[in-house]
Short mmCIF file of N, CA, C and O in Angstrom, two decimals:
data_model
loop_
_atom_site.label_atom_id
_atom_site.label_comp_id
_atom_site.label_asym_id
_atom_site.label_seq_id
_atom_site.Cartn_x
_atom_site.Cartn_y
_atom_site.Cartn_z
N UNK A 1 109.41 122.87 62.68
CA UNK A 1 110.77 122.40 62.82
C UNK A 1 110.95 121.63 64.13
O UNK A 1 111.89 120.87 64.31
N UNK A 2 110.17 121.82 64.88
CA UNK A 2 110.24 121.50 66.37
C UNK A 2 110.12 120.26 66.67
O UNK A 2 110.69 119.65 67.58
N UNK A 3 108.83 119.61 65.36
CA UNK A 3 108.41 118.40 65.27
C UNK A 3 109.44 117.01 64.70
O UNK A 3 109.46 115.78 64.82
N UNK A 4 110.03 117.81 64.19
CA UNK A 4 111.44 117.26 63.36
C UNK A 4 112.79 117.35 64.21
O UNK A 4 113.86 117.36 63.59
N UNK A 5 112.78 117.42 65.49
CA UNK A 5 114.17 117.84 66.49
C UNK A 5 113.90 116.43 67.12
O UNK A 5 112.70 116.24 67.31
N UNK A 6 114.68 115.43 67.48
CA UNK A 6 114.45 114.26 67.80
C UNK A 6 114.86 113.53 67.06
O UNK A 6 115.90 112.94 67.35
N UNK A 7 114.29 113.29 65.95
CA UNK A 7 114.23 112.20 65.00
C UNK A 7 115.69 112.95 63.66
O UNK A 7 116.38 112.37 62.82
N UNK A 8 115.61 114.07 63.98
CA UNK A 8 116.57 114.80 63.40
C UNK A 8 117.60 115.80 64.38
O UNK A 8 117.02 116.39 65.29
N UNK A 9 118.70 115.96 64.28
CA UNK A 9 119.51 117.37 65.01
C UNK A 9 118.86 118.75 65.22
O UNK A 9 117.82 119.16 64.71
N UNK A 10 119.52 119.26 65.91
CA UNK A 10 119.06 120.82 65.58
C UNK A 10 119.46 121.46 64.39
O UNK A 10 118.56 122.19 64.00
N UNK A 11 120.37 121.47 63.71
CA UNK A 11 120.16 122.23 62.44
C UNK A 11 119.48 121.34 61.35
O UNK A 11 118.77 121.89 60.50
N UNK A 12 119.70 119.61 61.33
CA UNK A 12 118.54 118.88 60.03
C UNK A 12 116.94 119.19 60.37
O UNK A 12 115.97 119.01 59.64
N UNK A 13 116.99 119.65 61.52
CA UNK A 13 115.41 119.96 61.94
C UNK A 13 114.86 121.27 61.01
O UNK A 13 113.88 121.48 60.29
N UNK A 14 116.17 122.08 61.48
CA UNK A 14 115.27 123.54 60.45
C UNK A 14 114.99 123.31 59.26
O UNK A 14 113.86 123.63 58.89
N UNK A 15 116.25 122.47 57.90
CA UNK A 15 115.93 122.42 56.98
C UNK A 15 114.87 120.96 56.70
O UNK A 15 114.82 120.52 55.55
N UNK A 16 114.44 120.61 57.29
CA UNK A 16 113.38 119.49 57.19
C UNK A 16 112.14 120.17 57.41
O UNK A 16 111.02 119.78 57.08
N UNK A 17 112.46 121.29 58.04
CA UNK A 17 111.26 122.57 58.03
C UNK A 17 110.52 122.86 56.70
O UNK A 17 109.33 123.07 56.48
N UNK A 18 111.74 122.80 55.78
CA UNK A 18 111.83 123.93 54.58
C UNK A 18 111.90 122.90 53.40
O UNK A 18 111.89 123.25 52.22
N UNK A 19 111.97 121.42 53.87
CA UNK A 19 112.38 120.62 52.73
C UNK A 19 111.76 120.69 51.72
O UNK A 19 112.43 120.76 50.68
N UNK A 20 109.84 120.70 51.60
CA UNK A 20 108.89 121.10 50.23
C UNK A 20 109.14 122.28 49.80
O UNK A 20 109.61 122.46 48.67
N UNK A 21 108.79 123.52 50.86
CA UNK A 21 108.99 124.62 49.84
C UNK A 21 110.35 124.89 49.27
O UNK A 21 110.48 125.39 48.15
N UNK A 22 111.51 124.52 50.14
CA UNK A 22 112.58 125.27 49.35
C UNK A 22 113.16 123.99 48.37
O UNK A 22 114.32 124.04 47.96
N UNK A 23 112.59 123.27 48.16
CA UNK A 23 113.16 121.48 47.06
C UNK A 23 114.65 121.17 47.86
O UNK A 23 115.75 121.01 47.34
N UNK A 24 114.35 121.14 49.03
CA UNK A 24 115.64 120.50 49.50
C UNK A 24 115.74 118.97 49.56
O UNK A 24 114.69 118.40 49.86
N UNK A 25 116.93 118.12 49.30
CA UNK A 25 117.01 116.76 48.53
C UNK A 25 117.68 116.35 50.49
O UNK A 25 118.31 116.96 51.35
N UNK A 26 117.19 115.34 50.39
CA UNK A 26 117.00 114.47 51.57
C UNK A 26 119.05 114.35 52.07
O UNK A 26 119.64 114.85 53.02
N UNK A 27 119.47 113.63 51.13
CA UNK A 27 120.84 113.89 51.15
C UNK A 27 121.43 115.41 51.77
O UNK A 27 122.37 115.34 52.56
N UNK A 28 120.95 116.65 51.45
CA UNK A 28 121.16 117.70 52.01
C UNK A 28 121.15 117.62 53.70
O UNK A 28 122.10 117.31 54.41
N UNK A 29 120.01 117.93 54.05
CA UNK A 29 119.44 117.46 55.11
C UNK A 29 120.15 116.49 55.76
O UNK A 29 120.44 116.85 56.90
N UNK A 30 120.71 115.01 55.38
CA UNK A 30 121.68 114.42 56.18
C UNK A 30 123.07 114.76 56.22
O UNK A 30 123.79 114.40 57.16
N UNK A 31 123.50 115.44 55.23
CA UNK A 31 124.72 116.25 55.02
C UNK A 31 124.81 117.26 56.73
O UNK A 31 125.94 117.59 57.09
N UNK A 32 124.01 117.52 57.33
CA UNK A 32 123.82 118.74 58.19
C UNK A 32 123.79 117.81 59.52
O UNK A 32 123.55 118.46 60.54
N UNK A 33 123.96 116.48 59.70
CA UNK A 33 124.15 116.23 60.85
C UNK A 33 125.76 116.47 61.24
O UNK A 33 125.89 116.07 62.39
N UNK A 34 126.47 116.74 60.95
CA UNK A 34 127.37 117.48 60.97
C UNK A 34 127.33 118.59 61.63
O UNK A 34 128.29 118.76 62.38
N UNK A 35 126.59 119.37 61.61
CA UNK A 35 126.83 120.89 62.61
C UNK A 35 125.80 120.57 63.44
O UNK A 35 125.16 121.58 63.70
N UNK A 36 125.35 119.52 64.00
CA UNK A 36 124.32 119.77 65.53
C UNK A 36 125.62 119.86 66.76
O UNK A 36 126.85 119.84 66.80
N UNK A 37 124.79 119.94 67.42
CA UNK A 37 125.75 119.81 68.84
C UNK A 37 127.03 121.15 69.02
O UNK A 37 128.10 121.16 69.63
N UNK A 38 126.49 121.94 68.40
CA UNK A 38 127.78 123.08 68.38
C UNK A 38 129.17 123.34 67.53
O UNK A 38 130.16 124.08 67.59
N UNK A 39 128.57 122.11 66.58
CA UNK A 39 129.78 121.83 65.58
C UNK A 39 129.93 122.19 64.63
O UNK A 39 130.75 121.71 63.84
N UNK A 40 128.96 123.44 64.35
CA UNK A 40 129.00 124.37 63.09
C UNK A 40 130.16 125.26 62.97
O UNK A 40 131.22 125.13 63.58
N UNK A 41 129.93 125.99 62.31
CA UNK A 41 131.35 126.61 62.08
C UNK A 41 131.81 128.01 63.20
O UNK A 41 130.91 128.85 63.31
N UNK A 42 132.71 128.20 63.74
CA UNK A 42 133.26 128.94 65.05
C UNK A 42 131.86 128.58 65.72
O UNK A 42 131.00 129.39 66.06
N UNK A 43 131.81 126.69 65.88
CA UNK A 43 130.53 126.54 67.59
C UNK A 43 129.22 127.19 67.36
O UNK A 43 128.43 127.32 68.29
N UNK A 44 128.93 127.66 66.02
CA UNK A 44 127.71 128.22 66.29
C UNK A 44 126.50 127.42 66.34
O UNK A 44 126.61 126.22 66.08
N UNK A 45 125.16 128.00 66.68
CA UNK A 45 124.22 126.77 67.15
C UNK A 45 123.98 126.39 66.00
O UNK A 45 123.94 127.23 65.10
N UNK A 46 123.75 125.02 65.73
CA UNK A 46 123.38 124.07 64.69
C UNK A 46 122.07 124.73 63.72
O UNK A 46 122.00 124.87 62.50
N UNK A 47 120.88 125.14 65.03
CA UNK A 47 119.83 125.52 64.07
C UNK A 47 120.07 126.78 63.40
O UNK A 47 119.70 127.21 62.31
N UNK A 48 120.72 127.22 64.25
CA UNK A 48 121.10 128.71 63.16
C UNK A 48 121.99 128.53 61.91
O UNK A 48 121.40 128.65 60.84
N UNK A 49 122.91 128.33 61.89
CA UNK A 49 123.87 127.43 60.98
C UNK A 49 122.71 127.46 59.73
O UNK A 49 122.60 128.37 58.91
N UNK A 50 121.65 125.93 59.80
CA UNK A 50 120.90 125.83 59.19
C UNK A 50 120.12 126.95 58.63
O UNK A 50 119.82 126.93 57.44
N UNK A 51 119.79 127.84 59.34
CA UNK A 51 118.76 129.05 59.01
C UNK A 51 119.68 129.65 57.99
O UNK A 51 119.03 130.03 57.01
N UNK A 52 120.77 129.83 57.90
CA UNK A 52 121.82 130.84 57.83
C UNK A 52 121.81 130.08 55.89
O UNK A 52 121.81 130.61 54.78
N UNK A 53 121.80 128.85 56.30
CA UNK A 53 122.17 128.13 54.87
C UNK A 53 120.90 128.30 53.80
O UNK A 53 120.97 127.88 52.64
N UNK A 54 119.81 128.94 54.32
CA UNK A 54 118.16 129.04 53.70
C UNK A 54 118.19 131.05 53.34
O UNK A 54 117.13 131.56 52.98
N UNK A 55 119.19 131.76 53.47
CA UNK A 55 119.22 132.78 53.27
C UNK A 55 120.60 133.10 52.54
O UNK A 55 121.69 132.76 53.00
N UNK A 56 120.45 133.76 51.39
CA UNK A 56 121.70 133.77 50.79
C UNK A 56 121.88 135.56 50.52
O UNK A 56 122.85 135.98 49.88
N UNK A 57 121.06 136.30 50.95
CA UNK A 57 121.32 138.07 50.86
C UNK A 57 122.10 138.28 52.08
O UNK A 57 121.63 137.76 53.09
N UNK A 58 123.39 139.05 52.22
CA UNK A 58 124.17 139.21 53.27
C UNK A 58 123.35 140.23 54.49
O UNK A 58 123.18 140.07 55.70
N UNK A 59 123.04 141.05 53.79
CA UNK A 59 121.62 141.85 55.45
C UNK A 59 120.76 141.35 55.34
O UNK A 59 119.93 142.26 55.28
N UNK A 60 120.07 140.09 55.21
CA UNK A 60 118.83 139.24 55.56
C UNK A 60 119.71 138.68 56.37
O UNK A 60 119.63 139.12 57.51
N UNK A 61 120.84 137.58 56.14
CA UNK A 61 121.51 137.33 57.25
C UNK A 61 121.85 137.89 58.56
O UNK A 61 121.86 137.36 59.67
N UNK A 62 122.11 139.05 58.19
CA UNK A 62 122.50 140.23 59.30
C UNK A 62 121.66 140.31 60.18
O UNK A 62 121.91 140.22 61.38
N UNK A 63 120.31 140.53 59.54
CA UNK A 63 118.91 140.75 60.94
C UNK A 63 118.61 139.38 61.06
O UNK A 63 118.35 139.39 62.26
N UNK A 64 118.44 138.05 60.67
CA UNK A 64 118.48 137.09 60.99
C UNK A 64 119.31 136.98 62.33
O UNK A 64 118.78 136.95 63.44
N UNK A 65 120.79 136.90 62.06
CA UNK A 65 121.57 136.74 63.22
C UNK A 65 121.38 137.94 64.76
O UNK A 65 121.71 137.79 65.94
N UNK A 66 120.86 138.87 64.19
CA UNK A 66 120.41 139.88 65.13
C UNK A 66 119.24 139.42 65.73
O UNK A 66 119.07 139.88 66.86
N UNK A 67 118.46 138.75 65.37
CA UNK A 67 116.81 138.65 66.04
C UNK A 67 117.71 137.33 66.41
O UNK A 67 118.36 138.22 66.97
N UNK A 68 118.24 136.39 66.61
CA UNK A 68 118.23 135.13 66.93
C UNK A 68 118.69 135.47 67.92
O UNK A 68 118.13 134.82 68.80
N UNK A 69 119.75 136.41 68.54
CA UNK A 69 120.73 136.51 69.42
C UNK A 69 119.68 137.46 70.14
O UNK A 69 119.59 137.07 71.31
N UNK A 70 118.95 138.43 69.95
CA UNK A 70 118.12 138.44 71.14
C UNK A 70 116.99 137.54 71.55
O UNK A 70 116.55 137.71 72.68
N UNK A 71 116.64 136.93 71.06
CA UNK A 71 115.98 135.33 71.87
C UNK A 71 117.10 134.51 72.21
O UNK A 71 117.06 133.98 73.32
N UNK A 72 117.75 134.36 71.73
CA UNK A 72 118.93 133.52 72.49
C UNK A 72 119.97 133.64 73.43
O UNK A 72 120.48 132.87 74.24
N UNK A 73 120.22 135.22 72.98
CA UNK A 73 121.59 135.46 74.27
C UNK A 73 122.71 135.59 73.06
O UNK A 73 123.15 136.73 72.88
N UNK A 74 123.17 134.62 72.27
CA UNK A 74 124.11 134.54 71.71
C UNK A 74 123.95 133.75 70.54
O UNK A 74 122.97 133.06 70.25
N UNK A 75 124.91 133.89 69.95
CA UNK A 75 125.03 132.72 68.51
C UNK A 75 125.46 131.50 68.60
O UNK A 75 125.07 130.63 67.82
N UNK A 76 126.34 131.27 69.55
CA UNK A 76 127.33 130.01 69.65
C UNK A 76 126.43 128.98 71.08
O UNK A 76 125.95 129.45 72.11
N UNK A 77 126.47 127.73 70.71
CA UNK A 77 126.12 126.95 70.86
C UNK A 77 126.61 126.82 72.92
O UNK A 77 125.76 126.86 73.81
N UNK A 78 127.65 126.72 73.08
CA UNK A 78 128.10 126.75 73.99
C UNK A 78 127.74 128.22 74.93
O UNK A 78 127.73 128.10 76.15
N UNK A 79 127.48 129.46 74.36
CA UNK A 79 127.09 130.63 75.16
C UNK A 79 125.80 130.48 75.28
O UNK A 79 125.21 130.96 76.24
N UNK A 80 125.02 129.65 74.12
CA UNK A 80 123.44 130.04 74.17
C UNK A 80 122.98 128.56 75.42
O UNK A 80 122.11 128.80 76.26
N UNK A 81 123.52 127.44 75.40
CA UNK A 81 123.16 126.97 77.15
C UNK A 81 123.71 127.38 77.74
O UNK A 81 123.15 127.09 78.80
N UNK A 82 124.96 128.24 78.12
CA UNK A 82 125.42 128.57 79.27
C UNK A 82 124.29 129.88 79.57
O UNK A 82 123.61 129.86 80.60
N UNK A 83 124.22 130.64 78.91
CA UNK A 83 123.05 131.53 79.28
C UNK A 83 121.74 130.55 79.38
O UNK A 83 120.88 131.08 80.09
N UNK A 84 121.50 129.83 79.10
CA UNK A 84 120.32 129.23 79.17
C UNK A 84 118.64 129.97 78.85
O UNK A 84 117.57 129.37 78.98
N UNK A 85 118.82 131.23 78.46
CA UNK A 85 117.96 131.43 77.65
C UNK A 85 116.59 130.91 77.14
O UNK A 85 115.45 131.21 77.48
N UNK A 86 117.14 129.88 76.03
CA UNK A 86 116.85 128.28 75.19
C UNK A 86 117.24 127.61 74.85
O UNK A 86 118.34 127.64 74.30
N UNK A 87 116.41 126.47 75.02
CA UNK A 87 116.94 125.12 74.91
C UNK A 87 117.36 125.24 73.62
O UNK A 87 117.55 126.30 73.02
N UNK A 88 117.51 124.06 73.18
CA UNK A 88 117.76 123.26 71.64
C UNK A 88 116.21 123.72 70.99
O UNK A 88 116.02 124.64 70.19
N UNK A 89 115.21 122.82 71.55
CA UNK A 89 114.35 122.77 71.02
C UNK A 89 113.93 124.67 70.90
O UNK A 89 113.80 125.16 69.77
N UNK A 90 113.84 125.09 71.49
CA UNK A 90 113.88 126.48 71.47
C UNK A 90 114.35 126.91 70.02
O UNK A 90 113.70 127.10 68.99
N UNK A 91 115.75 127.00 70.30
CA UNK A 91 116.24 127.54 69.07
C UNK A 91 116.27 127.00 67.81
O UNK A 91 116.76 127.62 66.86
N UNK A 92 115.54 125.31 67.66
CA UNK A 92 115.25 125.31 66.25
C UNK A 92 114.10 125.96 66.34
O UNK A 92 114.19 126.52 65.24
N UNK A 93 113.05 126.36 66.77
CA UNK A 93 111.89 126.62 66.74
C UNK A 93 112.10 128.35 66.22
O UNK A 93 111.43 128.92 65.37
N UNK A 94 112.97 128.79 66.84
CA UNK A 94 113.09 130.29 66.91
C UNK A 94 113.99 130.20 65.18
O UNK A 94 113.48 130.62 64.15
N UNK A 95 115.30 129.60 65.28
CA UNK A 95 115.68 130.18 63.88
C UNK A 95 115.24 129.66 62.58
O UNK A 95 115.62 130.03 61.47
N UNK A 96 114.43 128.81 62.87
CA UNK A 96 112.87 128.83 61.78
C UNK A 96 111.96 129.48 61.96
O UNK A 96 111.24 129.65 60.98
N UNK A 97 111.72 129.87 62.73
CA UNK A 97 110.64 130.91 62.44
C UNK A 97 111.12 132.30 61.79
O UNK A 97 110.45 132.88 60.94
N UNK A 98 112.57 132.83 62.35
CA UNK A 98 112.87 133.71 61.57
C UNK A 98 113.16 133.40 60.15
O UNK A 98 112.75 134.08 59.21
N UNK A 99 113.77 132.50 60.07
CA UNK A 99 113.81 132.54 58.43
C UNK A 99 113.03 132.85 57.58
O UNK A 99 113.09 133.71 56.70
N UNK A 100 111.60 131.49 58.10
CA UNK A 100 110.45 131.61 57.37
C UNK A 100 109.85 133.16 57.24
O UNK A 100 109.34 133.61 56.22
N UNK A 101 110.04 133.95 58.59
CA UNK A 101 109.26 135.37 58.56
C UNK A 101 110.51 136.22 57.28
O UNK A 101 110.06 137.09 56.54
N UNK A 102 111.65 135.92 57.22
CA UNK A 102 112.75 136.99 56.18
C UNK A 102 112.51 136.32 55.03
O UNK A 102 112.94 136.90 54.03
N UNK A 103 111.75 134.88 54.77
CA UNK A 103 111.71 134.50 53.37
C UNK A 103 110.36 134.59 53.01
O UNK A 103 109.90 134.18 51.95
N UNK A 104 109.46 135.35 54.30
CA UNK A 104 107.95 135.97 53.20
C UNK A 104 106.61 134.82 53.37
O UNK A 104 105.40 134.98 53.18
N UNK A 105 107.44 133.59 53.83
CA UNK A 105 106.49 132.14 54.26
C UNK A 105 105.60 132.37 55.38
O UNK A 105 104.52 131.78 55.40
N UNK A 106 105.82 132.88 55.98
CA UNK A 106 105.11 132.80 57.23
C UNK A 106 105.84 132.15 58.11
O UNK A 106 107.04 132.41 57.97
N UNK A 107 105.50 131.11 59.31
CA UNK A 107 106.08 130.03 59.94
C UNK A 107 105.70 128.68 59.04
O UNK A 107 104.64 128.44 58.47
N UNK A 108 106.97 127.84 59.12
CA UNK A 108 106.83 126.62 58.12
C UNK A 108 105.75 125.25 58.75
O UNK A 108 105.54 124.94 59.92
N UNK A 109 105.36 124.81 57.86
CA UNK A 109 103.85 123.64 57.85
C UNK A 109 104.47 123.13 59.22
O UNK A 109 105.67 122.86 59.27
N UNK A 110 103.56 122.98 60.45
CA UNK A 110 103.59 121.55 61.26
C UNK A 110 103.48 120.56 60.34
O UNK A 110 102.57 120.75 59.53
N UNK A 111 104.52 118.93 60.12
CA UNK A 111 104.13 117.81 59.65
C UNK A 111 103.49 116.90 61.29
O UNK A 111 103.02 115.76 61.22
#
């Protein structure tokens, strides 16, 4: 996902992570530049947002958002640099990796 932060946001990065295995349609993926920059819904970080949208069981979510917030400090975009914790690049890296580890993948392909 990490490789994909640049050329994509922080949350189009995670699901550009996931685009082969999970058949995500390119249109999706640009749909999501929309929540980078803290503009997800109540400010939360973009890549999580994204992670959040690749898990649809409500306690997979639950420990999802629990493991992210202890690597991060927090959920919201604005607490997780003010703690400074991690960067951007950080936290797409981190809430793809959790996903991938709650959806059984492993960590998703370097392109």
């Amino acid at each position: 996902a990490k490789e994909h932060f640049g050329d994509y946001n922080c949350a189009q990065a995670v699901l550009k992570a996931f685009q082969e295995t999970h058949n995500l349609p390119e249109e999706l993926i640009g749909s999501f530049e929309a929540f980078g920059g803290g503009r997800a819904e109540g400010g939360a970080c973009g890549a999580l947002h994204a992670a959040r949208h690749l898990i649809t069981d409500p306690e997979t979510r639950a420990e999802m958002d629990e493991r992210f917030n202890e690597h991060a400090g927090a959920h919201s975009c604005r607490e997780i640099r003010k703690l400074g914790k991690l960067k951007c690049p950080g936290c797409v890296e981190m809430a793809a990796r959790i996903a991938a580890e709650l959806h059984g993948h492993g960590t998703p392909e370097k392109k």
